[in-house]
mmCIF file of C-alpha atoms and ligand atoms in Angstrom:
data_model
loop_
_atom_site.group_PDB
_atom_site.id
_atom_site.type_symbol
_atom_site.label_atom_id
_atom_site.label_comp_id
_atom_site.label_asym_id
_atom_site.label_seq_id
_atom_site.Cartn_x
_atom_site.Cartn_y
_atom_site.Cartn_z
ATOM 1 C CA MET F 1 -3.486 -25.293 -17.312
ATOM 2 C CA ALA F 2 -4.484 -23.080 -14.392
ATOM 3 C CA ARG F 3 -6.659 -20.079 -15.201
ATOM 4 C CA HIS F 4 -4.163 -17.664 -13.616
ATOM 5 C CA THR F 5 -0.480 -17.847 -12.704
ATOM 6 C CA VAL F 6 0.548 -15.573 -9.842
ATOM 7 C CA THR F 7 3.986 -14.922 -8.339
ATOM 8 C CA LEU F 8 3.984 -15.329 -4.562
ATOM 9 C CA ILE F 9 6.783 -13.800 -2.478
ATOM 10 C CA PRO F 10 6.397 -14.993 1.122
ATOM 11 C CA GLY F 11 8.589 -12.181 2.506
ATOM 12 C CA ASP F 12 10.498 -11.656 5.763
ATOM 13 C CA GLY F 13 9.470 -11.754 9.416
ATOM 14 C CA VAL F 14 5.777 -12.625 9.734
ATOM 15 C CA GLY F 15 5.559 -12.641 5.914
ATOM 16 C CA PRO F 16 5.678 -16.419 5.341
ATOM 17 C CA GLU F 17 2.910 -17.009 7.923
ATOM 18 C CA VAL F 18 0.507 -14.328 6.660
ATOM 19 C CA SER F 19 1.257 -15.229 3.022
ATOM 20 C CA GLU F 20 0.458 -18.882 3.604
ATOM 21 C CA ALA F 21 -2.793 -17.922 5.352
ATOM 22 C CA ALA F 22 -3.734 -15.654 2.441
ATOM 23 C CA ARG F 23 -2.888 -18.318 -0.135
ATOM 24 C CA ARG F 24 -5.107 -20.853 1.648
ATOM 25 C CA ALA F 25 -7.978 -18.358 1.784
ATOM 26 C CA ILE F 26 -7.603 -17.382 -1.893
ATOM 27 C CA ASP F 27 -7.441 -21.040 -2.952
ATOM 28 C CA ALA F 28 -10.581 -21.753 -0.927
ATOM 29 C CA THR F 29 -12.549 -19.398 -3.201
ATOM 30 C CA GLY F 30 -12.107 -22.080 -5.885
ATOM 31 C CA VAL F 31 -10.373 -19.736 -8.351
ATOM 32 C CA ASP F 32 -7.816 -21.791 -10.250
ATOM 33 C CA ILE F 33 -4.432 -20.192 -9.545
ATOM 34 C CA ALA F 34 -0.995 -21.714 -10.141
ATOM 35 C CA TRP F 35 1.359 -20.128 -7.625
ATOM 36 C CA GLU F 36 4.997 -19.471 -8.528
ATOM 37 C CA VAL F 37 6.625 -19.126 -5.119
ATOM 38 C CA HIS F 38 9.891 -17.154 -5.012
ATOM 39 C CA ALA F 39 11.908 -16.101 -1.990
ATOM 40 C CA ALA F 40 13.162 -12.528 -1.762
ATOM 41 C CA GLY F 41 14.359 -10.304 1.064
ATOM 42 C CA LEU F 42 16.853 -10.717 3.884
ATOM 43 C CA GLY F 43 16.831 -14.509 3.692
ATOM 44 C CA VAL F 44 18.210 -14.654 0.143
ATOM 45 C CA MET F 45 20.663 -11.763 0.316
ATOM 46 C CA GLU F 46 23.680 -13.807 1.292
ATOM 47 C CA ALA F 47 23.191 -16.380 -1.451
ATOM 48 C CA ASN F 48 22.513 -13.627 -3.977
ATOM 49 C CA ASN F 49 25.599 -11.394 -3.635
ATOM 50 C CA GLY F 50 23.863 -9.049 -1.193
ATOM 51 C CA ASP F 51 20.861 -8.443 -3.461
ATOM 52 C CA PRO F 52 17.501 -9.048 -1.737
ATOM 53 C CA MET F 53 15.566 -9.179 -5.029
ATOM 54 C CA PRO F 54 17.001 -11.892 -7.324
ATOM 55 C CA GLN F 55 16.521 -11.368 -11.042
ATOM 56 C CA HIS F 56 14.438 -14.545 -11.392
ATOM 57 C CA VAL F 57 11.837 -13.070 -8.998
ATOM 58 C CA LEU F 58 11.481 -9.949 -11.132
ATOM 59 C CA ASP F 59 11.356 -12.146 -14.265
ATOM 60 C CA SER F 60 8.544 -14.183 -12.718
ATOM 61 C CA ILE F 61 6.489 -11.038 -11.979
ATOM 62 C CA ARG F 62 7.158 -9.702 -15.479
ATOM 63 C CA ARG F 63 5.986 -13.005 -16.963
ATOM 64 C CA ASN F 64 2.872 -13.402 -14.801
ATOM 65 C CA ARG F 65 2.080 -9.676 -14.515
ATOM 66 C CA VAL F 66 0.486 -10.261 -11.110
ATOM 67 C CA ALA F 67 2.174 -10.925 -7.763
ATOM 68 C CA ILE F 68 1.262 -10.985 -4.108
ATOM 69 C CA LYS F 69 3.996 -10.424 -1.582
ATOM 70 C CA GLY F 70 4.606 -10.566 2.135
ATOM 71 C CA PRO F 71 6.466 -7.670 3.768
ATOM 72 C CA LEU F 72 10.211 -7.345 3.243
ATOM 73 C CA THR F 73 12.534 -6.011 5.924
ATOM 74 C CA THR F 74 14.676 -2.948 5.247
ATOM 75 C CA PRO F 75 17.396 -2.759 7.912
ATOM 76 C CA VAL F 76 17.552 0.782 9.349
ATOM 77 C CA GLY F 77 20.779 2.772 8.987
ATOM 78 C CA THR F 78 22.741 0.100 7.058
ATOM 79 C CA GLY F 79 22.795 1.824 3.695
ATOM 80 C CA ILE F 80 20.677 -0.980 2.199
ATOM 81 C CA ARG F 81 18.072 0.582 -0.084
ATOM 82 C CA SER F 82 14.503 -0.512 0.483
ATOM 83 C CA VAL F 83 13.732 -3.500 -1.695
ATOM 84 C CA ASN F 84 10.064 -2.456 -1.674
ATOM 85 C CA VAL F 85 10.906 0.955 -3.067
ATOM 86 C CA ALA F 86 13.185 -0.656 -5.699
ATOM 87 C CA LEU F 87 10.486 -3.145 -6.731
ATOM 88 C CA ARG F 88 7.920 -0.378 -7.217
ATOM 89 C CA ARG F 89 10.410 1.582 -9.292
ATOM 90 C CA ASP F 90 11.724 -1.342 -11.401
ATOM 91 C CA LEU F 91 8.213 -2.480 -12.345
ATOM 92 C CA ASP F 92 6.940 1.104 -12.616
ATOM 93 C CA LEU F 93 4.135 0.409 -10.137
ATOM 94 C CA TYR F 94 3.261 4.068 -9.950
ATOM 95 C CA ALA F 95 -0.024 3.942 -8.022
ATOM 96 C CA LEU F 96 -0.420 2.318 -4.619
ATOM 97 C CA VAL F 97 -4.083 1.854 -3.736
ATOM 98 C CA ARG F 98 -4.711 1.433 -0.009
ATOM 99 C CA PRO F 99 -8.379 0.973 0.884
ATOM 100 C CA CYS F 100 -9.229 1.540 4.560
ATOM 101 C CA LYS F 101 -12.623 0.083 5.308
ATOM 102 C CA TRP F 102 -14.245 -0.535 8.655
ATOM 103 C CA TYR F 103 -15.899 -3.937 9.134
ATOM 104 C CA PRO F 104 -18.606 -4.450 11.788
ATOM 105 C CA GLY F 105 -17.036 -6.019 14.865
ATOM 106 C CA VAL F 106 -13.700 -4.214 14.566
ATOM 107 C CA ARG F 107 -12.786 -2.259 17.667
ATOM 108 C CA SER F 108 -12.078 1.294 16.596
ATOM 109 C CA ARG F 109 -12.933 4.822 17.649
ATOM 110 C CA PHE F 110 -14.698 5.141 14.288
ATOM 111 C CA GLU F 111 -17.308 3.158 12.419
ATOM 112 C CA ASP F 112 -18.617 3.142 8.852
ATOM 113 C CA ILE F 113 -15.339 4.313 7.358
ATOM 114 C CA ASP F 114 -14.615 3.540 3.732
ATOM 115 C CA LEU F 115 -11.635 5.580 2.552
ATOM 116 C CA VAL F 116 -9.113 4.955 -0.192
ATOM 117 C CA VAL F 117 -5.603 6.381 -0.320
ATOM 118 C CA VAL F 118 -3.974 6.433 -3.758
ATOM 119 C CA ARG F 119 -0.291 7.046 -3.165
ATOM 120 C CA GLU F 120 2.082 8.081 -5.947
ATOM 121 C CA ASN F 121 4.717 5.397 -5.717
ATOM 122 C CA THR F 122 7.777 6.401 -7.746
ATOM 123 C CA GLU F 123 8.649 10.054 -7.111
ATOM 124 C CA ASP F 124 8.895 12.564 -4.276
ATOM 125 C CA LEU F 125 11.398 12.127 -1.433
ATOM 126 C CA TYR F 126 11.244 8.360 -2.054
ATOM 127 C CA ALA F 127 12.993 8.698 -5.418
ATOM 128 C CA GLY F 128 16.155 7.672 -3.584
ATOM 129 C CA ILE F 129 18.222 10.682 -4.671
ATOM 130 C CA GLU F 130 20.201 11.403 -1.560
ATOM 131 C CA PHE F 131 23.519 13.044 -0.812
ATOM 132 C CA ALA F 132 25.366 12.104 2.357
ATOM 133 C CA GLU F 133 26.664 14.789 4.703
ATOM 134 C CA GLY F 134 30.300 15.745 4.131
ATOM 135 C CA MET F 135 30.770 13.968 0.768
ATOM 136 C CA ASP F 136 32.455 15.864 -2.093
ATOM 137 C CA GLU F 137 29.391 15.623 -4.336
ATOM 138 C CA THR F 138 27.182 16.936 -1.521
ATOM 139 C CA LEU F 139 29.460 19.921 -0.958
ATOM 140 C CA GLU F 140 29.495 20.570 -4.696
ATOM 141 C CA LEU F 141 25.689 20.479 -4.772
ATOM 142 C CA ILE F 142 25.513 22.848 -1.803
ATOM 143 C CA ASP F 143 27.835 25.277 -3.595
ATOM 144 C CA THR F 144 25.774 25.049 -6.798
ATOM 145 C CA ILE F 145 22.488 25.643 -4.953
ATOM 146 C CA SER F 146 23.989 28.620 -3.104
ATOM 147 C CA ARG F 147 25.256 30.056 -6.395
ATOM 148 C CA LEU F 148 21.974 29.540 -8.277
ATOM 149 C CA GLY F 149 19.459 30.308 -5.602
ATOM 150 C CA GLY F 150 21.379 32.703 -3.453
ATOM 151 C CA ARG F 151 20.344 30.586 -0.494
ATOM 152 C CA THR F 152 22.721 29.203 2.074
ATOM 153 C CA ILE F 153 22.644 25.545 3.040
ATOM 154 C CA ARG F 154 24.818 24.573 5.974
ATOM 155 C CA ARG F 155 27.859 22.618 4.775
ATOM 156 C CA ASP F 156 27.246 19.869 7.340
ATOM 157 C CA SER F 157 23.865 19.028 5.730
ATOM 158 C CA GLY F 158 22.690 15.789 4.156
ATOM 159 C CA ILE F 159 20.336 16.351 1.214
ATOM 160 C CA SER F 160 17.337 14.422 -0.136
ATOM 161 C CA ILE F 161 15.830 15.479 -3.447
ATOM 162 C CA LYS F 162 12.070 15.706 -3.989
ATOM 163 C CA PRO F 163 11.253 15.363 -7.694
ATOM 164 C CA ILE F 164 7.593 15.658 -8.715
ATOM 165 C CA SER F 165 6.954 15.611 -12.467
ATOM 166 C CA VAL F 166 4.023 16.601 -14.672
ATOM 167 C CA PHE F 167 4.158 13.103 -16.217
ATOM 168 C CA GLY F 168 4.151 11.277 -12.847
ATOM 169 C CA THR F 169 1.414 13.468 -11.411
ATOM 170 C CA MET F 170 -0.804 13.262 -14.467
ATOM 171 C CA ARG F 171 -0.726 9.483 -14.675
ATOM 172 C CA VAL F 172 -1.440 8.909 -10.986
ATOM 173 C CA PHE F 173 -4.407 11.316 -11.040
ATOM 174 C CA ARG F 174 -5.761 9.761 -14.247
ATOM 175 C CA PHE F 175 -5.406 6.353 -12.573
ATOM 176 C CA ALA F 176 -7.184 7.594 -9.420
ATOM 177 C CA PHE F 177 -10.081 9.213 -11.281
ATOM 178 C CA ARG F 178 -10.568 6.101 -13.424
ATOM 179 C CA TRP F 179 -10.389 3.913 -10.310
ATOM 180 C CA ALA F 180 -12.963 6.155 -8.613
ATOM 181 C CA LYS F 181 -15.260 5.883 -11.634
ATOM 182 C CA ASP F 182 -14.883 2.097 -11.987
ATOM 183 C CA ASN F 183 -15.533 1.546 -8.290
ATOM 184 C CA GLY F 184 -18.560 3.808 -7.904
ATOM 185 C CA ARG F 185 -16.775 6.501 -5.898
ATOM 186 C CA ARG F 186 -18.024 10.086 -5.794
ATOM 187 C CA LYS F 187 -15.077 12.291 -4.898
ATOM 188 C CA VAL F 188 -11.310 12.677 -5.316
ATOM 189 C CA THR F 189 -9.281 14.848 -2.940
ATOM 190 C CA ALA F 190 -5.766 15.983 -3.927
ATOM 191 C CA VAL F 191 -3.486 16.251 -0.893
ATOM 192 C CA HIS F 192 -0.475 18.585 -0.993
ATOM 193 C CA LYS F 193 1.601 21.280 0.662
ATOM 194 C CA ALA F 194 1.502 23.649 -2.302
ATOM 195 C CA ASN F 195 1.535 26.725 -0.076
ATOM 196 C CA ILE F 196 5.142 25.958 0.918
ATOM 197 C CA MET F 197 6.619 23.773 -1.867
ATOM 198 C CA LYS F 198 5.404 25.736 -4.856
ATOM 199 C CA HIS F 199 7.422 23.985 -7.563
ATOM 200 C CA THR F 200 6.740 20.397 -6.475
ATOM 201 C CA ASP F 201 3.439 20.267 -4.589
ATOM 202 C CA GLY F 202 2.335 23.386 -6.494
ATOM 203 C CA LEU F 203 2.868 21.494 -9.754
ATOM 204 C CA TRP F 204 1.043 18.476 -8.250
ATOM 205 C CA LEU F 205 -2.019 20.603 -7.466
ATOM 206 C CA ARG F 206 -2.021 22.355 -10.841
ATOM 207 C CA VAL F 207 -1.878 19.044 -12.748
ATOM 208 C CA ALA F 208 -4.508 17.513 -10.417
ATOM 209 C CA ARG F 209 -6.893 20.341 -11.333
ATOM 210 C CA GLU F 210 -6.210 19.793 -15.036
ATOM 211 C CA VAL F 211 -6.934 16.052 -14.805
ATOM 212 C CA ALA F 212 -10.060 16.705 -12.700
ATOM 213 C CA GLY F 213 -11.408 18.638 -15.689
ATOM 214 C CA GLU F 214 -11.358 15.380 -17.702
ATOM 215 C CA PHE F 215 -13.699 13.700 -15.189
ATOM 216 C CA PRO F 216 -16.589 16.112 -14.586
ATOM 217 C CA GLU F 217 -18.737 13.304 -13.128
ATOM 218 C CA ILE F 218 -16.370 12.931 -10.127
ATOM 219 C CA GLU F 219 -16.291 15.698 -7.518
ATOM 220 C CA PHE F 220 -12.828 17.192 -6.915
ATOM 221 C CA GLU F 221 -11.306 19.184 -4.085
ATOM 222 C CA ASP F 222 -7.886 19.664 -2.507
ATOM 223 C CA ARG F 223 -6.544 19.755 1.043
ATOM 224 C CA ILE F 224 -3.250 20.851 2.549
ATOM 225 C CA VAL F 225 -1.669 17.773 4.127
ATOM 226 C CA ASP F 226 -1.545 18.997 7.737
ATOM 227 C CA ASN F 227 -5.196 20.014 7.590
ATOM 228 C CA MET F 228 -5.955 16.641 5.961
ATOM 229 C CA ALA F 229 -4.358 14.803 8.899
ATOM 230 C CA MET F 230 -6.558 16.694 11.346
ATOM 231 C CA GLN F 231 -9.721 16.314 9.262
ATOM 232 C CA LEU F 232 -9.178 12.572 8.925
ATOM 233 C CA VAL F 233 -9.384 12.091 12.673
ATOM 234 C CA GLN F 234 -12.188 14.624 13.140
ATOM 235 C CA LYS F 235 -14.524 13.920 10.232
ATOM 236 C CA PRO F 236 -13.270 11.037 8.097
ATOM 237 C CA GLU F 237 -16.764 10.539 6.682
ATOM 238 C CA LEU F 238 -16.263 13.633 4.499
ATOM 239 C CA TYR F 239 -13.610 11.896 2.393
ATOM 240 C CA ASP F 240 -13.596 9.222 -0.267
ATOM 241 C CA VAL F 241 -10.577 8.752 -2.601
ATOM 242 C CA MET F 242 -7.506 10.778 -1.577
ATOM 243 C CA VAL F 243 -4.498 11.109 -3.887
ATOM 244 C CA MET F 244 -1.154 11.865 -2.267
ATOM 245 C CA PRO F 245 2.501 12.272 -3.170
ATOM 246 C CA ASN F 246 4.648 9.382 -1.939
ATOM 247 C CA LEU F 247 5.667 10.579 1.542
ATOM 248 C CA TYR F 248 2.292 11.970 2.664
ATOM 249 C CA GLY F 249 0.668 8.822 1.265
ATOM 250 C CA ASP F 250 2.960 6.602 3.287
ATOM 251 C CA ILE F 251 2.203 8.435 6.521
ATOM 252 C CA LEU F 252 -1.509 9.115 6.070
ATOM 253 C CA SER F 253 -2.318 5.602 4.845
ATOM 254 C CA ASP F 254 -1.049 4.287 8.191
ATOM 255 C CA LEU F 255 -3.237 6.912 9.891
ATOM 256 C CA CYS F 256 -6.224 5.673 7.869
ATOM 257 C CA ALA F 257 -5.330 2.073 8.794
ATOM 258 C CA GLY F 258 -5.493 3.211 12.424
ATOM 259 C CA LEU F 259 -9.014 4.545 11.857
ATOM 260 C CA VAL F 260 -10.279 1.118 10.793
ATOM 261 C CA GLY F 261 -8.619 -1.125 13.364
ATOM 262 C CA GLY F 262 -4.907 -1.047 12.627
ATOM 263 C CA LEU F 263 -2.297 -2.445 10.302
ATOM 264 C CA GLY F 264 -3.615 -5.985 10.630
ATOM 265 C CA LEU F 265 -6.565 -4.953 8.440
ATOM 266 C CA ALA F 266 -5.035 -2.659 5.816
ATOM 267 C CA PRO F 267 -4.452 -4.096 2.327
ATOM 268 C CA GLY F 268 -2.709 -2.585 -0.685
ATOM 269 C CA ALA F 269 -2.283 -2.838 -4.440
ATOM 270 C CA ASN F 270 0.838 -1.519 -6.189
ATOM 271 C CA THR F 271 -0.342 -0.943 -9.728
ATOM 272 C CA GLY F 272 1.229 0.171 -12.991
ATOM 273 C CA ASP F 273 0.177 -0.006 -16.626
ATOM 274 C CA GLU F 274 1.659 -3.492 -17.026
ATOM 275 C CA PHE F 275 2.082 -5.131 -13.609
ATOM 276 C CA ALA F 276 0.392 -5.275 -10.219
ATOM 277 C CA VAL F 277 1.871 -6.382 -6.897
ATOM 278 C CA PHE F 278 -0.487 -6.839 -3.961
ATOM 279 C CA GLU F 279 0.700 -6.500 -0.379
ATOM 280 C CA ALA F 280 -0.446 -5.566 3.108
ATOM 281 C CA THR F 281 0.357 -2.063 4.365
ATOM 282 C CA HIS F 282 2.130 -3.492 7.420
ATOM 283 C CA GLY F 283 5.801 -4.434 7.610
ATOM 284 C CA SER F 284 7.541 -7.652 8.607
ATOM 285 C CA ALA F 285 6.873 -7.158 12.365
ATOM 286 C CA PRO F 286 10.093 -9.095 13.176
ATOM 287 C CA ARG F 287 9.131 -9.242 16.857
ATOM 288 C CA TYR F 288 6.322 -11.676 16.015
ATOM 289 C CA ALA F 289 8.096 -13.742 13.347
ATOM 290 C CA GLY F 290 7.502 -17.478 13.605
ATOM 291 C CA GLN F 291 5.067 -17.134 16.507
ATOM 292 C CA ASN F 292 1.788 -17.734 14.651
ATOM 293 C CA LYS F 293 0.600 -14.405 16.079
ATOM 294 C CA ALA F 294 0.292 -11.862 13.256
ATOM 295 C CA ASN F 295 -3.073 -10.989 11.803
ATOM 296 C CA PRO F 296 -3.271 -12.379 8.237
ATOM 297 C CA MET F 297 -6.380 -10.358 7.325
ATOM 298 C CA ALA F 298 -4.479 -7.486 5.677
ATOM 299 C CA MET F 299 -2.810 -10.046 3.377
ATOM 300 C CA MET F 300 -6.142 -11.767 2.767
ATOM 301 C CA LEU F 301 -7.792 -8.434 1.928
ATOM 302 C CA SER F 302 -4.881 -7.789 -0.459
ATOM 303 C CA GLY F 303 -5.928 -11.109 -1.988
ATOM 304 C CA VAL F 304 -9.456 -9.675 -2.397
ATOM 305 C CA LEU F 305 -7.946 -6.759 -4.347
ATOM 306 C CA MET F 306 -5.913 -9.231 -6.408
ATOM 307 C CA LEU F 307 -8.968 -11.332 -7.279
ATOM 308 C CA ARG F 308 -10.780 -8.169 -8.414
ATOM 309 C CA HIS F 309 -7.765 -7.274 -10.536
ATOM 310 C CA LEU F 310 -7.895 -10.764 -12.099
ATOM 311 C CA ASP F 311 -11.551 -10.049 -12.853
ATOM 312 C CA GLU F 312 -12.646 -12.768 -10.399
ATOM 313 C CA ARG F 313 -15.119 -10.341 -8.847
ATOM 314 C CA GLU F 314 -17.556 -12.869 -7.474
ATOM 315 C CA ALA F 315 -14.754 -14.816 -5.729
ATOM 316 C CA ALA F 316 -13.359 -11.525 -4.406
ATOM 317 C CA MET F 317 -16.738 -10.698 -2.904
ATOM 318 C CA ARG F 318 -17.042 -14.147 -1.295
ATOM 319 C CA LEU F 319 -13.565 -13.864 0.223
ATOM 320 C CA GLU F 320 -14.284 -10.380 1.579
ATOM 321 C CA ASN F 321 -17.611 -11.574 2.989
ATOM 322 C CA ALA F 322 -15.928 -14.561 4.659
ATOM 323 C CA ILE F 323 -13.322 -12.303 6.303
ATOM 324 C CA ALA F 324 -16.087 -9.883 7.385
ATOM 325 C CA HIS F 325 -18.043 -12.814 8.847
ATOM 326 C CA VAL F 326 -15.057 -14.023 10.911
ATOM 327 C CA ILE F 327 -14.484 -10.459 12.157
ATOM 328 C CA ALA F 328 -18.164 -10.004 13.076
ATOM 329 C CA GLU F 329 -18.209 -13.302 14.998
ATOM 330 C CA GLY F 330 -15.142 -12.094 16.901
ATOM 331 C CA ARG F 331 -14.092 -15.585 17.985
ATOM 332 C CA ASP F 332 -11.279 -16.495 15.582
ATOM 333 C CA VAL F 333 -9.334 -13.235 15.576
ATOM 334 C CA THR F 334 -5.742 -12.387 16.483
ATOM 335 C CA TYR F 335 -4.503 -10.447 19.527
ATOM 336 C CA ASP F 336 -4.551 -7.053 17.784
ATOM 337 C CA MET F 337 -8.321 -7.262 17.341
ATOM 338 C CA LYS F 338 -8.998 -7.870 21.024
ATOM 339 C CA ALA F 339 -9.683 -5.092 23.552
ATOM 340 C CA ASP F 340 -6.840 -6.417 25.685
ATOM 341 C CA ARG F 341 -3.740 -7.371 23.675
ATOM 342 C CA ASP F 342 -2.969 -10.135 26.186
ATOM 343 C CA ASP F 343 -6.440 -11.655 25.845
ATOM 344 C CA PRO F 344 -5.836 -15.427 26.060
ATOM 345 C CA THR F 345 -8.784 -16.120 23.729
ATOM 346 C CA ALA F 346 -6.924 -14.539 20.784
ATOM 347 C CA VAL F 347 -6.119 -17.146 18.135
ATOM 348 C CA GLY F 348 -3.088 -17.483 15.871
ATOM 349 C CA THR F 349 -2.461 -16.678 12.209
ATOM 350 C CA SER F 350 -3.248 -20.196 10.974
ATOM 351 C CA GLN F 351 -6.469 -20.446 13.023
ATOM 352 C CA VAL F 352 -7.750 -17.269 11.366
ATOM 353 C CA ALA F 353 -7.024 -18.923 8.009
ATOM 354 C CA ASP F 354 -8.908 -22.060 9.147
ATOM 355 C CA ALA F 355 -11.934 -19.945 10.089
ATOM 356 C CA VAL F 356 -11.974 -18.001 6.803
ATOM 357 C CA VAL F 357 -11.538 -21.200 4.762
ATOM 358 C CA GLU F 358 -14.383 -22.906 6.691
ATOM 359 C CA GLN F 359 -16.635 -19.911 6.092
ATOM 360 C CA LEU F 360 -15.838 -19.965 2.369
ATOM 361 C CA GLU F 361 -16.616 -23.688 2.248
ATOM 362 C CA ARG F 362 -19.977 -23.054 3.964
ATOM 363 C CA ASP F 363 -20.735 -20.315 1.421
ATOM 364 C CA ALA F 364 -19.459 -22.190 -1.634
ATOM 365 C CA PRO F 365 -21.774 -21.748 -4.617
ATOM 366 C CA SER F 366 -23.649 -24.994 -5.395
ATOM 367 C CA ASP F 367 -23.409 -26.367 -8.944
HETATM 368 P P1 NAD B 401 5.537 -3.208 11.109
HETATM 369 O O1 NAD B 401 4.308 -2.925 10.339
HETATM 370 O O2 NAD B 401 6.311 -4.412 10.709
HETATM 371 O O3 NAD B 401 5.196 -3.369 12.646
HETATM 372 C C1 NAD B 401 4.716 -2.322 13.476
HETATM 373 C C2 NAD B 401 3.832 -2.924 14.560
HETATM 374 O O4 NAD B 401 2.531 -3.116 13.985
HETATM 375 C C3 NAD B 401 4.265 -4.299 15.030
HETATM 376 O O5 NAD B 401 5.122 -4.257 16.116
HETATM 377 C C4 NAD B 401 2.953 -4.910 15.418
HETATM 378 O O6 NAD B 401 2.590 -4.487 16.717
HETATM 379 C C5 NAD B 401 1.972 -4.314 14.459
HETATM 380 N N1 NAD B 401 1.686 -5.189 13.324
HETATM 381 C C6 NAD B 401 2.166 -5.089 12.069
HETATM 382 N N2 NAD B 401 1.653 -6.022 11.295
HETATM 383 C C7 NAD B 401 0.819 -6.740 12.060
HETATM 384 C C8 NAD B 401 -0.018 -7.867 11.811
HETATM 385 N N3 NAD B 401 -0.121 -8.449 10.613
HETATM 386 N N4 NAD B 401 -0.744 -8.379 12.847
HETATM 387 C C9 NAD B 401 -0.680 -7.812 14.052
HETATM 388 N N5 NAD B 401 0.086 -6.747 14.354
HETATM 389 C C10 NAD B 401 0.824 -6.216 13.361
HETATM 390 O O7 NAD B 401 6.446 -1.888 11.009
HETATM 391 P P2 NAD B 401 7.960 -1.637 11.404
HETATM 392 O O8 NAD B 401 8.257 -2.320 12.707
HETATM 393 O O9 NAD B 401 8.136 -0.180 11.265
HETATM 394 O O10 NAD B 401 8.794 -2.329 10.245
HETATM 395 C C11 NAD B 401 9.416 -3.613 10.340
HETATM 396 C C12 NAD B 401 10.111 -3.900 9.019
HETATM 397 O O11 NAD B 401 9.151 -4.003 7.955
HETATM 398 C C13 NAD B 401 11.084 -2.812 8.567
HETATM 399 O O12 NAD B 401 12.257 -3.439 8.094
HETATM 400 C C14 NAD B 401 10.381 -2.088 7.451
HETATM 401 O O13 NAD B 401 11.260 -1.559 6.510
HETATM 402 C C15 NAD B 401 9.576 -3.219 6.853
HETATM 403 N N6 NAD B 401 8.372 -2.761 6.122
HETATM 404 C C16 NAD B 401 8.087 -3.414 4.976
HETATM 405 C C17 NAD B 401 6.958 -3.062 4.269
HETATM 406 C C18 NAD B 401 6.667 -3.799 2.993
HETATM 407 O O14 NAD B 401 7.265 -4.817 2.699
HETATM 408 N N7 NAD B 401 5.757 -3.318 2.184
HETATM 409 C C19 NAD B 401 6.083 -2.081 4.748
HETATM 410 C C20 NAD B 401 6.393 -1.447 5.958
HETATM 411 C C21 NAD B 401 7.550 -1.812 6.645
#
């Protein structure tokens, strides 16, 4: 029997290509993984009564407790709820860890960056509680709010609700502080807009301060989100682990990815108390689907996070080193890592996998 069984969801768009590259690289570490491959996303919707996440896929993740997934497309403006958001909610994957680390050889305006965004993954404006403009229930809600708060909301408004709970905030900060401790980090920064949204972000900041008191060995501070955005591009070296409500985390983790070379290099780990689903920060980049063009390194680095989670730390380190080696050599990298995006020397997704696998084979531990 294999040492680990992992659910693999190839995903939409460039997903199948980057997932296959990541699987090859993870297998080349020698860690014994049995992969349970399950399709989800746009491709299975028709056969599955319009549902992009078949029950057997969720059952597989529940059974194996660990999954790695390619990006899934959410069509804009169709009323289809994001399958990614639903997956995080159904499996209660409440903390999304997005490390943003600069590797020598990456073209970026910044060097030596090693930041981590911990994004709360289940609450905030992503809770999916929305009321469409003009609907009876929306008008009723508008009337109720006007009656209770004495404030007027225009009757032609759509409404999204932003719930932030003590429970949700406490567990994500406890997770972040523990993660910081376990990974030798020195500081946690709580990001918020408590000056304006006193009952949601204000609660977030209050609970963050309470939890910080439980971890005196880790430095704690807070930043207002707009100031945080500016500071990240001016002096990113001042920051370490940053904990953010869902929406700010979504936006600022892409900003951090931009600091270290772009979405092609930004991995992620959706984590809860029972399950973990690893995925790149980038989406399905439909424009590049099937062209062997997308950078698989973000998926591979998600594989590094997965190996650490499986307690295969030595293999995780070898995989990260192999990726770093390929980046530093600069020969077998995709278009997005070249100075000129049309550089004809850029290689494809599968060639990057070849290079990482070869490097792992060169570095394989001898018996
Ligand atoms: P995207 O990340 O798919 O693409 C934005 C741009 O980033 C691309 O045009 C491309 O230039 C670049 N890019 C992204 N990944 C790359 C890679 N691996 N290598 C090289 N370049 C890369 O974002 P989008 O266009 O806003 O979203 C497309 C779809 O993906 C949407 O349906 C969205 O909902 C979905 N999405 C899914 C996830 C997920 O599954 N976790 C995350 C984000 C977006």
